[in-house]
Amino acid sequence: MPAGTTSGTPQVLLAHHLKQLKLPTVLREYDKIARECARDGVDHPRYLLRLVELALIDRERRMVERRIKAARFPAVKSLDTFDFTAIPSLNKMLVLELARCEFILRRENVIALGNSGTGKTHVGLALALAACQKGFTVAFTTAAALVHQLMEARDERRLLKLQRDLQSVMLLIVDELGYLPLSPTGAELLFEVFSQRYERGSTLVTSNLPFEDWTSVLGSERLTGALLDRLTHHVHILTMNGDSYRLKQSAGRRRPPTAADRAEQNQTTAETVDPETGETSKP
């Protein structure tokens, strides 16, 4: 028999065994659920079912949290907080369909194109969050950061390992392709990542440039053509042109005072305070 089963109270032994079995939810909830079931006249199998269901729910929650942490999101975003009305060019039904994550099972790609500040990163992060919640492994990076990682790994003779890691995730998100030009070596290393994932895993790319301008970033028409050939073979394209969220918010903060604002300010200025009573009065 396992050590410790012949001595000690049942509660102490049960706590010990549940810790050994790594069942923290069962340890935390078994007594409360037992009292609830006793009160409601629930039999032993249903008591056990309730307890196991709680354990499964808690385990899945922790697994989702681990996948989100491993993905290295700069922020956690969801589609619930995305304003679709601000970007009329975006196909909302396509985004909601992509959030079901069946494109990942089919190893299809997603490319979000549009000018700066239109929510491309938000949509990418929201789809990545949905993927984590559905059990897919995800990695998030910017194009510039990824190229830096690849070049550093090449110099340190661990490029193959990094490439295998990038190939193994089920959804790779490469954000902000086009914001900074890449060196010839960096462009070739990035191409290798996309090429190795071709029909093996889904890749989501966001860019502020239309396809015809990608050569200005990658520096080679041949390389750009080969990369687009792989990325767009099985692809969903999200068109996200519109006014910048950030510029709208900034303009809202800096908006000139309206007539109502000025009238209220004049009224406030005109009010005087009686030093004896403390009451305000108007002239």
PDB file of C-alpha atoms in Angstrom:
ATOM      1  CA  MET A   1       0.000   0.000   0.000  1.00  0.00           C
ATOM      2  CA  PRO A   2       1.177   3.598  -0.564  1.00  0.00           C
ATOM      3  CA  ALA A   3       3.072   5.070   2.332  1.00  0.00           C
ATOM      4  CA  GLY A   4       0.858   6.931   4.773  1.00  0.00           C
ATOM      5  CA  THR A   5      -2.401   5.024   4.142  1.00  0.00           C
ATOM      6  CA  THR A   6      -2.416   3.260   7.507  1.00  0.00           C
ATOM      7  CA  SER A   7      -2.236   6.333   9.739  1.00  0.00           C
ATOM      8  CA  GLY A   8      -3.640   9.850   9.873  1.00  0.00           C
ATOM      9  CA  THR A   9      -7.160  11.214   9.501  1.00  0.00           C
ATOM     10  CA  PRO A  10      -9.038  10.589   6.224  1.00  0.00           C
ATOM     11  CA  GLN A  11      -9.036  14.333   5.424  1.00  0.00           C
ATOM     12  CA  VAL A  12      -5.264  14.596   5.802  1.00  0.00           C
ATOM     13  CA  LEU A  13      -4.658  11.483   3.720  1.00  0.00           C
ATOM     14  CA  LEU A  14      -7.116  12.577   1.059  1.00  0.00           C
ATOM     15  CA  ALA A  15      -5.455  15.986   0.803  1.00  0.00           C
ATOM     16  CA  HIS A  16      -2.054  14.309   0.495  1.00  0.00           C
ATOM     17  CA  HIS A  17      -3.195  11.904  -2.221  1.00  0.00           C
ATOM     18  CA  LEU A  18      -4.991  14.601  -4.229  1.00  0.00           C
ATOM     19  CA  LYS A  19      -1.858  16.732  -4.160  1.00  0.00           C
ATOM     20  CA  GLN A  20       0.192  13.759  -5.343  1.00  0.00           C
ATOM     21  CA  LEU A  21      -2.295  13.180  -8.161  1.00  0.00           C
ATOM     22  CA  LYS A  22      -2.204  16.912  -9.004  1.00  0.00           C
ATOM     23  CA  LEU A  23      -5.958  17.398  -8.578  1.00  0.00           C
ATOM     24  CA  PRO A  24      -6.118  20.830  -6.912  1.00  0.00           C
ATOM     25  CA  THR A  25      -9.724  21.524  -7.933  1.00  0.00           C
ATOM     26  CA  VAL A  26     -10.942  18.256  -6.408  1.00  0.00           C
ATOM     27  CA  LEU A  27      -9.007  19.056  -3.243  1.00  0.00           C
ATOM     28  CA  ARG A  28     -10.503  22.533  -3.069  1.00  0.00           C
ATOM     29  CA  GLU A  29     -14.103  21.627  -3.904  1.00  0.00           C
ATOM     30  CA  TYR A  30     -14.819  18.062  -2.718  1.00  0.00           C
ATOM     31  CA  ASP A  31     -16.061  18.979   0.757  1.00  0.00           C
ATOM     32  CA  LYS A  32     -18.334  21.824  -0.402  1.00  0.00           C
ATOM     33  CA  ILE A  33     -19.811  19.722  -3.222  1.00  0.00           C
ATOM     34  CA  ALA A  34     -20.345  16.816  -0.803  1.00  0.00           C
ATOM     35  CA  ARG A  35     -22.355  19.020   1.544  1.00  0.00           C
ATOM     36  CA  GLU A  36     -24.412  20.424  -1.330  1.00  0.00           C
ATOM     37  CA  CYS A  37     -25.162  16.931  -2.652  1.00  0.00           C
ATOM     38  CA  ALA A  38     -26.087  15.679   0.814  1.00  0.00           C
ATOM     39  CA  ARG A  39     -28.466  18.606   1.217  1.00  0.00           C
ATOM     40  CA  ASP A  40     -30.062  18.006  -2.198  1.00  0.00           C
ATOM     41  CA  GLY A  41     -30.195  14.229  -1.889  1.00  0.00           C
ATOM     42  CA  VAL A  42     -27.817  13.646  -4.793  1.00  0.00           C
ATOM     43  CA  ASP A  43     -26.386  10.143  -5.086  1.00  0.00           C
ATOM     44  CA  HIS A  44     -22.681   9.258  -5.170  1.00  0.00           C
ATOM     45  CA  PRO A  45     -22.265   8.952  -8.975  1.00  0.00           C
ATOM     46  CA  ARG A  46     -23.803  12.400  -9.524  1.00  0.00           C
ATOM     47  CA  TYR A  47     -21.662  13.844  -6.737  1.00  0.00           C
ATOM     48  CA  LEU A  48     -18.582  12.437  -8.426  1.00  0.00           C
ATOM     49  CA  LEU A  49     -19.786  13.748 -11.798  1.00  0.00           C
ATOM     50  CA  ARG A  50     -20.145  17.296 -10.435  1.00  0.00           C
ATOM     51  CA  LEU A  51     -16.698  17.149  -8.916  1.00  0.00           C
ATOM     52  CA  VAL A  52     -15.044  15.805 -12.062  1.00  0.00           C
ATOM     53  CA  GLU A  53     -16.792  18.399 -14.246  1.00  0.00           C
ATOM     54  CA  LEU A  54     -15.441  21.192 -12.047  1.00  0.00           C
ATOM     55  CA  ALA A  55     -11.967  19.710 -12.292  1.00  0.00           C
ATOM     56  CA  LEU A  56     -12.175  19.516 -16.095  1.00  0.00           C
ATOM     57  CA  ILE A  57     -13.413  23.111 -16.403  1.00  0.00           C
ATOM     58  CA  ASP A  58     -10.622  24.381 -14.174  1.00  0.00           C
ATOM     59  CA  ARG A  59      -7.991  22.330 -16.007  1.00  0.00           C
ATOM     60  CA  GLU A  60      -9.113  23.693 -19.382  1.00  0.00           C
ATOM     61  CA  ARG A  61      -9.014  27.254 -18.021  1.00  0.00           C
ATOM     62  CA  ARG A  62      -5.430  26.765 -16.846  1.00  0.00           C
ATOM     63  CA  MET A  63      -4.437  25.212 -20.172  1.00  0.00           C
ATOM     64  CA  VAL A  64      -5.864  28.211 -22.046  1.00  0.00           C
ATOM     65  CA  GLU A  65      -3.918  30.542 -19.759  1.00  0.00           C
ATOM     66  CA  ARG A  66      -0.722  28.604 -20.458  1.00  0.00           C
ATOM     67  CA  ARG A  67      -1.298  28.775 -24.228  1.00  0.00           C
ATOM     68  CA  ILE A  68      -1.893  32.536 -24.026  1.00  0.00           C
ATOM     69  CA  LYS A  69       1.271  32.999 -21.985  1.00  0.00           C
ATOM     70  CA  ALA A  70       3.310  30.863 -24.391  1.00  0.00           C
ATOM     71  CA  ALA A  71       1.993  32.878 -27.368  1.00  0.00           C
ATOM     72  CA  ARG A  72       3.527  36.082 -25.922  1.00  0.00           C
ATOM     73  CA  PHE A  73       0.644  38.399 -26.800  1.00  0.00           C
ATOM     74  CA  PRO A  74       1.445  42.095 -26.279  1.00  0.00           C
ATOM     75  CA  ALA A  75      -2.148  42.414 -25.009  1.00  0.00           C
ATOM     76  CA  VAL A  76      -5.211  40.186 -24.780  1.00  0.00           C
ATOM     77  CA  LYS A  77      -7.906  41.359 -27.216  1.00  0.00           C
ATOM     78  CA  SER A  78     -11.250  39.895 -28.192  1.00  0.00           C
ATOM     79  CA  LEU A  79     -13.738  40.558 -30.972  1.00  0.00           C
ATOM     80  CA  ASP A  80     -16.256  41.692 -28.351  1.00  0.00           C
ATOM     81  CA  THR A  81     -14.325  44.947 -27.984  1.00  0.00           C
ATOM     82  CA  PHE A  82     -13.724  45.552 -31.709  1.00  0.00           C
ATOM     83  CA  ASP A  83     -15.772  48.300 -33.380  1.00  0.00           C
ATOM     84  CA  PHE A  84     -16.734  46.829 -36.743  1.00  0.00           C
ATOM     85  CA  THR A  85     -18.764  49.925 -37.632  1.00  0.00           C
ATOM     86  CA  ALA A  86     -15.571  52.006 -37.718  1.00  0.00           C
ATOM     87  CA  ILE A  87     -14.109  49.882 -40.571  1.00  0.00           C
ATOM     88  CA  PRO A  88     -16.868  49.450 -43.205  1.00  0.00           C
ATOM     89  CA  SER A  89     -14.415  47.768 -45.605  1.00  0.00           C
ATOM     90  CA  LEU A  90     -13.946  44.833 -43.215  1.00  0.00           C
ATOM     91  CA  ASN A  91     -16.035  41.721 -43.853  1.00  0.00           C
ATOM     92  CA  LYS A  92     -17.469  41.120 -40.373  1.00  0.00           C
ATOM     93  CA  MET A  93     -19.026  37.768 -41.269  1.00  0.00           C
ATOM     94  CA  LEU A  94     -15.670  36.489 -42.530  1.00  0.00           C
ATOM     95  CA  VAL A  95     -13.957  37.559 -39.295  1.00  0.00           C
ATOM     96  CA  LEU A  96     -16.607  35.796 -37.199  1.00  0.00           C
ATOM     97  CA  GLU A  97     -16.232  32.700 -39.364  1.00  0.00           C
ATOM     98  CA  LEU A  98     -12.451  32.791 -38.890  1.00  0.00           C
ATOM     99  CA  ALA A  99     -12.981  33.010 -35.124  1.00  0.00           C
ATOM    100  CA  ARG A 100     -14.352  29.452 -35.279  1.00  0.00           C
ATOM    101  CA  CYS A 101     -10.727  28.505 -36.149  1.00  0.00           C
ATOM    102  CA  GLU A 102     -11.613  25.905 -38.759  1.00  0.00           C
ATOM    103  CA  PHE A 103      -9.116  27.611 -41.071  1.00  0.00           C
ATOM    104  CA  ILE A 104      -6.381  26.395 -38.731  1.00  0.00           C
ATOM    105  CA  LEU A 105      -7.505  22.795 -39.164  1.00  0.00           C
ATOM    106  CA  ARG A 106      -7.371  23.328 -42.935  1.00  0.00           C
ATOM    107  CA  ARG A 107      -3.925  24.996 -42.627  1.00  0.00           C
ATOM    108  CA  GLU A 108      -5.130  28.135 -44.377  1.00  0.00           C
ATOM    109  CA  ASN A 109      -3.628  31.605 -43.997  1.00  0.00           C
ATOM    110  CA  VAL A 110      -5.082  35.018 -43.152  1.00  0.00           C
ATOM    111  CA  ILE A 111      -3.727  38.356 -44.366  1.00  0.00           C
ATOM    112  CA  ALA A 112      -5.054  41.650 -42.971  1.00  0.00           C
ATOM    113  CA  LEU A 113      -4.246  44.647 -45.168  1.00  0.00           C
ATOM    114  CA  GLY A 114      -4.943  48.291 -44.388  1.00  0.00           C
ATOM    115  CA  ASN A 115      -3.511  51.602 -43.362  1.00  0.00           C
ATOM    116  CA  SER A 116      -2.097  52.192 -39.916  1.00  0.00           C
ATOM    117  CA  GLY A 117      -4.396  52.313 -36.893  1.00  0.00           C
ATOM    118  CA  THR A 118      -7.392  50.457 -38.332  1.00  0.00           C
ATOM    119  CA  GLY A 119      -7.337  47.541 -35.892  1.00  0.00           C
ATOM    120  CA  LYS A 120      -5.378  44.906 -37.800  1.00  0.00           C
ATOM    121  CA  THR A 121      -3.413  43.890 -34.710  1.00  0.00           C
ATOM    122  CA  HIS A 122      -6.612  43.840 -32.631  1.00  0.00           C
ATOM    123  CA  VAL A 123      -8.275  41.426 -35.069  1.00  0.00           C
ATOM    124  CA  GLY A 124      -5.153  39.292 -35.216  1.00  0.00           C
ATOM    125  CA  LEU A 125      -4.941  39.081 -31.427  1.00  0.00           C
ATOM    126  CA  ALA A 126      -8.660  38.304 -31.175  1.00  0.00           C
ATOM    127  CA  LEU A 127      -8.361  35.419 -33.635  1.00  0.00           C
ATOM    128  CA  ALA A 128      -5.271  34.224 -31.773  1.00  0.00           C
ATOM    129  CA  LEU A 129      -7.181  34.301 -28.476  1.00  0.00           C
ATOM    130  CA  ALA A 130      -9.988  32.261 -30.033  1.00  0.00           C
ATOM    131  CA  ALA A 131      -7.388  29.753 -31.243  1.00  0.00           C
ATOM    132  CA  CYS A 132      -5.912  29.426 -27.729  1.00  0.00           C
ATOM    133  CA  GLN A 133      -9.389  28.883 -26.301  1.00  0.00           C
ATOM    134  CA  LYS A 134     -10.024  26.111 -28.824  1.00  0.00           C
ATOM    135  CA  GLY A 135      -6.827  24.271 -27.986  1.00  0.00           C
ATOM    136  CA  PHE A 136      -4.448  25.413 -30.745  1.00  0.00           C
ATOM    137  CA  THR A 137      -0.850  26.427 -30.101  1.00  0.00           C
ATOM    138  CA  VAL A 138      -0.136  30.025 -31.104  1.00  0.00           C
ATOM    139  CA  ALA A 139       2.908  32.296 -31.442  1.00  0.00           C
ATOM    140  CA  PHE A 140       2.750  36.073 -31.884  1.00  0.00           C
ATOM    141  CA  THR A 141       5.555  38.327 -33.115  1.00  0.00           C
ATOM    142  CA  THR A 142       6.170  41.367 -35.280  1.00  0.00           C
ATOM    143  CA  ALA A 143       7.991  40.973 -38.575  1.00  0.00           C
ATOM    144  CA  ALA A 144      10.928  43.047 -37.340  1.00  0.00           C
ATOM    145  CA  ALA A 145      11.218  41.105 -34.078  1.00  0.00           C
ATOM    146  CA  LEU A 146      11.002  37.775 -35.889  1.00  0.00           C
ATOM    147  CA  VAL A 147      13.767  38.715 -38.307  1.00  0.00           C
ATOM    148  CA  HIS A 148      15.910  39.861 -35.374  1.00  0.00           C
ATOM    149  CA  GLN A 149      15.310  36.527 -33.629  1.00  0.00           C
ATOM    150  CA  LEU A 150      16.195  34.590 -36.767  1.00  0.00           C
ATOM    151  CA  MET A 151      19.420  36.482 -37.389  1.00  0.00           C
ATOM    152  CA  GLU A 152      20.456  36.182 -33.752  1.00  0.00           C
ATOM    153  CA  ALA A 153      19.723  32.447 -33.801  1.00  0.00           C
ATOM    154  CA  ARG A 154      21.764  32.044 -36.995  1.00  0.00           C
ATOM    155  CA  ASP A 155      24.739  33.796 -35.410  1.00  0.00           C
ATOM    156  CA  GLU A 156      24.452  31.576 -32.315  1.00  0.00           C
ATOM    157  CA  ARG A 157      24.076  28.348 -34.358  1.00  0.00           C
ATOM    158  CA  ARG A 158      20.563  27.588 -33.133  1.00  0.00           C
ATOM    159  CA  LEU A 159      18.646  28.614 -36.237  1.00  0.00           C
ATOM    160  CA  LEU A 160      17.395  25.107 -36.987  1.00  0.00           C
ATOM    161  CA  LYS A 161      15.846  24.774 -33.532  1.00  0.00           C
ATOM    162  CA  LEU A 162      14.081  28.132 -33.828  1.00  0.00           C
ATOM    163  CA  GLN A 163      12.800  27.218 -37.281  1.00  0.00           C
ATOM    164  CA  ARG A 164      11.453  23.916 -35.954  1.00  0.00           C
ATOM    165  CA  ASP A 165       9.736  25.741 -33.090  1.00  0.00           C
ATOM    166  CA  LEU A 166       8.125  28.200 -35.488  1.00  0.00           C
ATOM    167  CA  GLN A 167       7.047  25.396 -37.779  1.00  0.00           C
ATOM    168  CA  SER A 168       5.446  23.428 -34.954  1.00  0.00           C
ATOM    169  CA  VAL A 169       2.930  26.045 -33.771  1.00  0.00           C
ATOM    170  CA  MET A 170      -0.498  25.681 -35.325  1.00  0.00           C
ATOM    171  CA  LEU A 171      -1.016  29.437 -35.791  1.00  0.00           C
ATOM    172  CA  LEU A 172       1.849  31.885 -36.308  1.00  0.00           C
ATOM    173  CA  ILE A 173       0.984  35.592 -36.289  1.00  0.00           C
ATOM    174  CA  VAL A 174       3.449  37.980 -37.949  1.00  0.00           C
ATOM    175  CA  ASP A 175       2.352  41.527 -37.237  1.00  0.00           C
ATOM    176  CA  GLU A 176       3.384  44.800 -38.918  1.00  0.00           C
ATOM    177  CA  LEU A 177       5.013  43.468 -42.064  1.00  0.00           C
ATOM    178  CA  GLY A 178       5.885  46.542 -44.088  1.00  0.00           C
ATOM    179  CA  TYR A 179       6.577  49.053 -41.356  1.00  0.00           C
ATOM    180  CA  LEU A 180      10.346  48.586 -41.614  1.00  0.00           C
ATOM    181  CA  PRO A 181      12.431  47.499 -44.641  1.00  0.00           C
ATOM    182  CA  LEU A 182      14.331  44.251 -44.176  1.00  0.00           C
ATOM    183  CA  SER A 183      17.926  43.467 -45.020  1.00  0.00           C
ATOM    184  CA  PRO A 184      18.472  40.911 -47.801  1.00  0.00           C
ATOM    185  CA  THR A 185      19.490  38.302 -45.215  1.00  0.00           C
ATOM    186  CA  GLY A 186      16.519  39.114 -43.004  1.00  0.00           C
ATOM    187  CA  ALA A 187      14.104  38.870 -45.930  1.00  0.00           C
ATOM    188  CA  GLU A 188      15.505  35.471 -46.921  1.00  0.00           C
ATOM    189  CA  LEU A 189      15.215  34.145 -43.357  1.00  0.00           C
ATOM    190  CA  LEU A 190      11.620  35.377 -43.129  1.00  0.00           C
ATOM    191  CA  PHE A 191      10.834  33.733 -46.447  1.00  0.00           C
ATOM    192  CA  GLU A 192      12.191  30.447 -45.116  1.00  0.00           C
ATOM    193  CA  VAL A 193       9.801  30.603 -42.159  1.00  0.00           C
ATOM    194  CA  PHE A 194       6.788  31.129 -44.436  1.00  0.00           C
ATOM    195  CA  SER A 195       8.027  28.483 -46.844  1.00  0.00           C
ATOM    196  CA  GLN A 196       8.516  25.881 -44.096  1.00  0.00           C
ATOM    197  CA  ARG A 197       4.983  26.495 -42.817  1.00  0.00           C
ATOM    198  CA  TYR A 198       3.420  26.238 -46.287  1.00  0.00           C
ATOM    199  CA  GLU A 199       0.531  23.737 -46.061  1.00  0.00           C
ATOM    200  CA  ARG A 200       1.842  22.613 -42.650  1.00  0.00           C
ATOM    201  CA  GLY A 201       0.413  25.357 -40.434  1.00  0.00           C
ATOM    202  CA  SER A 202      -1.636  28.550 -40.580  1.00  0.00           C
ATOM    203  CA  THR A 203       0.033  31.950 -40.732  1.00  0.00           C
ATOM    204  CA  LEU A 204      -1.672  35.286 -40.070  1.00  0.00           C
ATOM    205  CA  VAL A 205       0.078  38.370 -41.424  1.00  0.00           C
ATOM    206  CA  THR A 206      -0.878  42.012 -40.952  1.00  0.00           C
ATOM    207  CA  SER A 207       0.531  44.712 -43.222  1.00  0.00           C
ATOM    208  CA  ASN A 208      -0.021  48.385 -43.943  1.00  0.00           C
ATOM    209  CA  LEU A 209       1.073  47.852 -47.546  1.00  0.00           C
ATOM    210  CA  PRO A 210      -0.801  46.436 -50.550  1.00  0.00           C
ATOM    211  CA  PHE A 211       0.792  43.369 -52.101  1.00  0.00           C
ATOM    212  CA  GLU A 212       2.335  45.347 -54.963  1.00  0.00           C
ATOM    213  CA  ASP A 213       4.416  47.339 -52.470  1.00  0.00           C
ATOM    214  CA  TRP A 214       5.829  44.382 -50.536  1.00  0.00           C
ATOM    215  CA  THR A 215       8.928  44.448 -52.747  1.00  0.00           C
ATOM    216  CA  SER A 216       9.942  47.705 -51.062  1.00  0.00           C
ATOM    217  CA  VAL A 217      10.157  45.779 -47.773  1.00  0.00           C
ATOM    218  CA  LEU A 218      11.611  42.488 -48.981  1.00  0.00           C
ATOM    219  CA  GLY A 219      13.965  44.125 -51.483  1.00  0.00           C
ATOM    220  CA  SER A 220      13.561  41.530 -54.233  1.00  0.00           C
ATOM    221  CA  GLU A 221      10.789  40.969 -56.755  1.00  0.00           C
ATOM    222  CA  ARG A 222      11.752  37.307 -57.049  1.00  0.00           C
ATOM    223  CA  LEU A 223      11.585  36.749 -53.296  1.00  0.00           C
ATOM    224  CA  THR A 224       8.358  38.739 -52.952  1.00  0.00           C
ATOM    225  CA  GLY A 225       6.700  36.738 -55.706  1.00  0.00           C
ATOM    226  CA  ALA A 226       7.736  33.420 -54.172  1.00  0.00           C
ATOM    227  CA  LEU A 227       6.565  34.496 -50.717  1.00  0.00           C
ATOM    228  CA  LEU A 228       3.183  35.723 -51.939  1.00  0.00           C
ATOM    229  CA  ASP A 229       2.763  32.547 -53.971  1.00  0.00           C
ATOM    230  CA  ARG A 230       2.953  30.509 -50.757  1.00  0.00           C
ATOM    231  CA  LEU A 231       1.019  32.862 -48.497  1.00  0.00           C
ATOM    232  CA  THR A 232      -1.889  33.424 -50.865  1.00  0.00           C
ATOM    233  CA  HIS A 233      -2.387  29.853 -52.087  1.00  0.00           C
ATOM    234  CA  HIS A 234      -4.894  29.091 -49.321  1.00  0.00           C
ATOM    235  CA  VAL A 235      -5.761  32.503 -47.885  1.00  0.00           C
ATOM    236  CA  HIS A 236      -8.486  34.690 -46.437  1.00  0.00           C
ATOM    237  CA  ILE A 237      -7.840  38.395 -47.048  1.00  0.00           C
ATOM    238  CA  LEU A 238      -9.213  41.008 -44.651  1.00  0.00           C
ATOM    239  CA  THR A 239      -9.403  44.484 -46.174  1.00  0.00           C
ATOM    240  CA  MET A 240      -9.112  47.047 -43.388  1.00  0.00           C
ATOM    241  CA  ASN A 241      -8.783  50.476 -44.943  1.00  0.00           C
ATOM    242  CA  GLY A 242     -10.321  53.384 -43.070  1.00  0.00           C
ATOM    243  CA  ASP A 243      -9.662  56.168 -40.613  1.00  0.00           C
ATOM    244  CA  SER A 244      -7.198  55.464 -37.817  1.00  0.00           C
ATOM    245  CA  TYR A 245      -8.647  54.649 -34.397  1.00  0.00           C
ATOM    246  CA  ARG A 246      -5.728  56.362 -32.731  1.00  0.00           C
ATOM    247  CA  LEU A 247      -6.103  59.542 -34.774  1.00  0.00           C
ATOM    248  CA  LYS A 248      -9.820  59.627 -33.993  1.00  0.00           C
ATOM    249  CA  GLN A 249      -9.160  59.280 -30.279  1.00  0.00           C
ATOM    250  CA  SER A 250      -6.427  61.911 -30.403  1.00  0.00           C
ATOM    251  CA  ALA A 251      -8.674  64.305 -32.336  1.00  0.00           C
ATOM    252  CA  GLY A 252     -11.423  63.740 -29.799  1.00  0.00           C
ATOM    253  CA  ARG A 253      -9.089  64.710 -26.980  1.00  0.00           C
ATOM    254  CA  ARG A 254      -7.961  67.840 -28.849  1.00  0.00           C
ATOM    255  CA  ARG A 255     -11.348  68.927 -30.241  1.00  0.00           C
ATOM    256  CA  PRO A 256     -12.031  72.672 -30.021  1.00  0.00           C
ATOM    257  CA  PRO A 257     -14.597  73.799 -27.438  1.00  0.00           C
ATOM    258  CA  THR A 258     -18.163  74.010 -28.703  1.00  0.00           C
ATOM    259  CA  ALA A 259     -20.545  76.932 -28.141  1.00  0.00           C
ATOM    260  CA  ALA A 260     -22.104  74.975 -25.273  1.00  0.00           C
ATOM    261  CA  ASP A 261     -18.664  74.468 -23.707  1.00  0.00           C
ATOM    262  CA  ARG A 262     -17.905  78.194 -23.941  1.00  0.00           C
ATOM    263  CA  ALA A 263     -21.269  79.178 -22.498  1.00  0.00           C
ATOM    264  CA  GLU A 264     -20.758  76.822 -19.557  1.00  0.00           C
ATOM    265  CA  GLN A 265     -17.273  78.218 -18.978  1.00  0.00           C
ATOM    266  CA  ASN A 266     -18.550  81.808 -19.063  1.00  0.00           C
ATOM    267  CA  GLN A 267     -21.307  80.921 -16.619  1.00  0.00           C
ATOM    268  CA  THR A 268     -18.812  79.349 -14.229  1.00  0.00           C
ATOM    269  CA  THR A 269     -16.502  82.343 -14.474  1.00  0.00           C
ATOM    270  CA  ALA A 270     -19.323  84.757 -13.772  1.00  0.00           C
ATOM    271  CA  GLU A 271     -20.372  83.023 -10.554  1.00  0.00           C
ATOM    272  CA  THR A 272     -19.084  84.536  -7.289  1.00  0.00           C
ATOM    273  CA  VAL A 273     -18.845  83.040  -3.820  1.00  0.00           C
ATOM    274  CA  ASP A 274     -20.101  84.892  -0.723  1.00  0.00           C
ATOM    275  CA  PRO A 275     -17.186  84.766   1.793  1.00  0.00           C
ATOM    276  CA  GLU A 276     -19.570  84.599   4.784  1.00  0.00           C
ATOM    277  CA  THR A 277     -22.216  82.136   3.624  1.00  0.00           C
ATOM    278  CA  GLY A 278     -20.150  80.164   1.072  1.00  0.00           C
ATOM    279  CA  GLU A 279     -23.037  80.356  -1.401  1.00  0.00           C
ATOM    280  CA  THR A 280     -22.504  81.023  -5.090  1.00  0.00           C
ATOM    281  CA  SER A 281     -24.289  83.842  -6.798  1.00  0.00           C
ATOM    282  CA  LYS A 282     -24.503  85.233 -10.309  1.00  0.00           C
ATOM    283  CA  PRO A 283     -24.161  88.937 -11.143  1.00  0.00           C
TER     284      PRO A 283
END
